[in-house]
């Protein structure tokens, strides 16, 4: 039993199964004499419904992960380069891809017995927008272990940081 495989198993479960499965994994780790692993597993947080849906999308459609990550990289680079033509083209792709992934996530959740409302749908869409804007958010989402939905800062944080003038050191 190792932490990553247990975490992956837990975050693949339906939300109502998470807590009992986590308790069982903690007990197994303790029985095996691995208190550190038991503590790490016990610290895993149950995902919100929107986070679970986002994780479900990553796990059920791994082929959709890389295109969204590449689009985010392209958008951040186009913002940094101030490339208007590229921004327009990538923005069109962004809207189409977010719409398609959002619909797919909604269908996956319904198929898994958890139909979602508009509020959760918006949280999933906000998570997808955060993935495009922030490389750290992208990495977290692609890992399939979100515990809460992500939110995008206004603009592209990495680009804003790179564009900020650096103060000379005294």
Coordinates of C-alpha atoms in Angstrom, one line a residue:
X1 CA 0.0 0.0 0.0
X2 CA 1.4 3.4 -1.0
X3 CA 0.1 6.9 -0.6
X4 CA -0.3 7.7 -4.3
X5 CA -2.2 4.6 -5.2
X6 CA -4.5 5.0 -2.2
X7 CA -5.1 8.7 -3.0
X8 CA -5.8 7.9 -6.6
X9 CA -8.3 5.2 -5.6
X10 CA -10.0 7.5 -3.1
X11 CA -10.4 10.4 -5.5
X12 CA -11.8 8.1 -8.1
X13 CA -14.7 7.1 -5.8
X14 CA -18.1 8.6 -5.7
X15 CA -18.3 11.4 -3.1
X16 CA -20.5 9.4 -0.7
X17 CA -18.0 6.5 -0.7
X18 CA -15.0 8.6 0.1
X19 CA -15.1 8.9 3.9
X20 CA -15.7 5.2 4.6
X21 CA -13.0 4.2 2.1
X22 CA -10.5 6.6 3.6
X23 CA -11.2 5.3 7.1
X24 CA -10.7 1.7 5.8
X25 CA -7.4 2.7 4.2
X26 CA -6.2 4.4 7.4
X27 CA -7.1 1.3 9.4
X28 CA -5.2 -0.9 6.9
X29 CA -2.1 1.3 7.1
X30 CA -2.2 1.3 10.9
X31 CA -2.6 -2.5 10.9
X32 CA 0.4 -2.7 8.6
X33 CA 2.3 -0.6 11.2
X34 CA 2.7 2.4 9.0
X35 CA 1.5 5.2 11.1
X36 CA 3.0 7.9 8.9
X37 CA 1.0 6.6 5.9
X38 CA -2.1 6.3 8.0
X39 CA -1.8 10.0 9.0
X40 CA -1.2 11.1 5.4
X41 CA -4.2 9.2 4.2
X42 CA -6.3 10.5 7.1
X43 CA -5.4 14.0 6.0
X44 CA -6.9 13.6 2.6
X45 CA -10.0 15.8 2.2
X46 CA -13.3 14.7 0.7
X47 CA -13.8 16.6 -2.6
X48 CA -16.7 18.9 -3.1
X49 CA -19.2 17.9 -5.8
X50 CA -17.7 20.3 -8.3
X51 CA -14.2 19.0 -7.5
X52 CA -15.3 15.4 -7.9
X53 CA -16.9 16.2 -11.3
X54 CA -13.6 17.9 -12.4
X55 CA -11.7 14.8 -11.2
X56 CA -14.1 12.5 -12.9
X57 CA -13.6 14.4 -16.2
X58 CA -9.8 14.0 -15.9
X59 CA -10.0 10.3 -15.0
X60 CA -12.7 9.4 -17.5
X61 CA -11.3 11.4 -20.4
X62 CA -7.5 11.4 -20.1
X63 CA -7.3 12.3 -23.8
X64 CA -8.9 15.7 -23.1
X65 CA -6.3 16.7 -20.5
X66 CA -3.4 17.4 -22.8
X67 CA -5.3 19.5 -25.3
X68 CA -6.5 21.8 -22.5
X69 CA -3.1 22.1 -21.0
X70 CA -1.5 22.9 -24.4
X71 CA -4.2 25.5 -25.1
X72 CA -3.5 27.1 -21.7
X73 CA 0.2 27.3 -22.5
X74 CA -0.6 28.9 -25.9
X75 CA -2.9 31.4 -24.3
X76 CA -0.4 32.4 -21.7
X77 CA 2.3 32.8 -24.3
X78 CA 0.1 34.8 -26.6
X79 CA -0.8 37.1 -23.7
X80 CA 2.9 37.5 -22.9
X81 CA 3.8 38.2 -26.5
X82 CA 0.7 40.5 -26.9
X83 CA -0.1 38.6 -30.1
X84 CA -3.6 39.8 -31.0
X85 CA -4.2 37.4 -33.9
X86 CA -3.1 34.4 -31.9
X87 CA -5.2 35.5 -28.9
X88 CA -8.3 35.7 -31.1
X89 CA -7.8 32.3 -32.6
X90 CA -7.0 30.7 -29.2
X91 CA -9.9 32.5 -27.5
X92 CA -12.3 30.9 -30.1
X93 CA -10.8 27.5 -29.3
X94 CA -11.0 28.2 -25.6
X95 CA -14.7 28.9 -25.7
X96 CA -15.4 25.8 -27.8
X97 CA -13.3 23.5 -25.7
X98 CA -14.6 24.8 -22.3
X99 CA -18.2 24.4 -23.6
X100 CA -17.5 20.8 -24.8
X101 CA -15.6 19.8 -21.6
X102 CA -18.2 21.3 -19.4
X103 CA -21.0 19.4 -21.2
X104 CA -19.0 16.2 -21.1
X105 CA -18.4 16.7 -17.3
X106 CA -22.1 17.2 -16.8
X107 CA -22.9 14.0 -18.7
X108 CA -20.3 12.0 -16.9
X109 CA -21.7 13.1 -13.5
X110 CA -25.2 12.3 -14.5
X111 CA -24.0 8.9 -15.8
X112 CA -22.3 8.3 -12.4
X113 CA -25.6 9.0 -10.6
X114 CA -24.9 12.6 -9.6
X115 CA -26.8 15.0 -11.9
X116 CA -25.4 18.5 -11.3
X117 CA -27.1 21.9 -11.2
X118 CA -26.1 25.2 -12.8
X119 CA -24.1 26.2 -9.7
X120 CA -21.8 23.2 -9.8
X121 CA -21.7 23.5 -13.6
X122 CA -20.3 27.0 -13.2
X123 CA -17.7 25.8 -10.7
X124 CA -16.5 23.2 -13.1
X125 CA -16.3 25.8 -15.9
X126 CA -14.4 28.2 -13.5
X127 CA -12.0 25.3 -12.8
X128 CA -11.4 24.8 -16.5
X129 CA -10.8 28.5 -17.0
X130 CA -8.3 28.4 -14.1
X131 CA -6.5 25.6 -15.8
X132 CA -6.0 27.8 -18.8
X133 CA -4.8 30.8 -16.9
X134 CA -2.5 29.2 -14.3
X135 CA 0.1 26.5 -14.7
X136 CA -0.2 25.5 -11.1
X137 CA -3.9 25.1 -11.4
X138 CA -3.4 23.1 -14.6
X139 CA -1.1 20.7 -12.8
X140 CA -3.5 20.3 -9.8
X141 CA -6.4 19.6 -12.2
X142 CA -4.5 17.1 -14.3
X143 CA -3.6 15.2 -11.2
X144 CA -7.3 14.3 -10.7
X145 CA -7.2 14.9 -6.9
X146 CA -9.0 18.3 -6.5
X147 CA -10.8 18.8 -3.2
X148 CA -12.5 22.1 -4.2
X149 CA -13.1 23.8 -7.4
X150 CA -10.4 26.2 -8.8
X151 CA -11.0 29.8 -9.6
X152 CA -9.1 31.8 -12.1
X153 CA -7.7 35.1 -11.2
X154 CA -8.5 37.9 -13.6
X155 CA -6.1 37.7 -16.5
X156 CA -3.1 35.4 -16.6
X157 CA -1.2 35.4 -13.3
X158 CA 2.0 34.0 -14.7
X159 CA 2.0 36.5 -17.5
X160 CA 1.3 39.4 -15.1
X161 CA 4.2 38.3 -12.9
X162 CA 6.6 38.0 -15.9
X163 CA 5.6 41.5 -17.1
X164 CA 6.0 43.1 -13.7
X165 CA 9.1 45.3 -13.6
X166 CA 11.8 44.0 -11.4
X167 CA 13.1 46.3 -8.7
X168 CA 16.9 46.5 -8.6
X169 CA 18.3 45.2 -5.3
X170 CA 19.8 47.9 -3.0

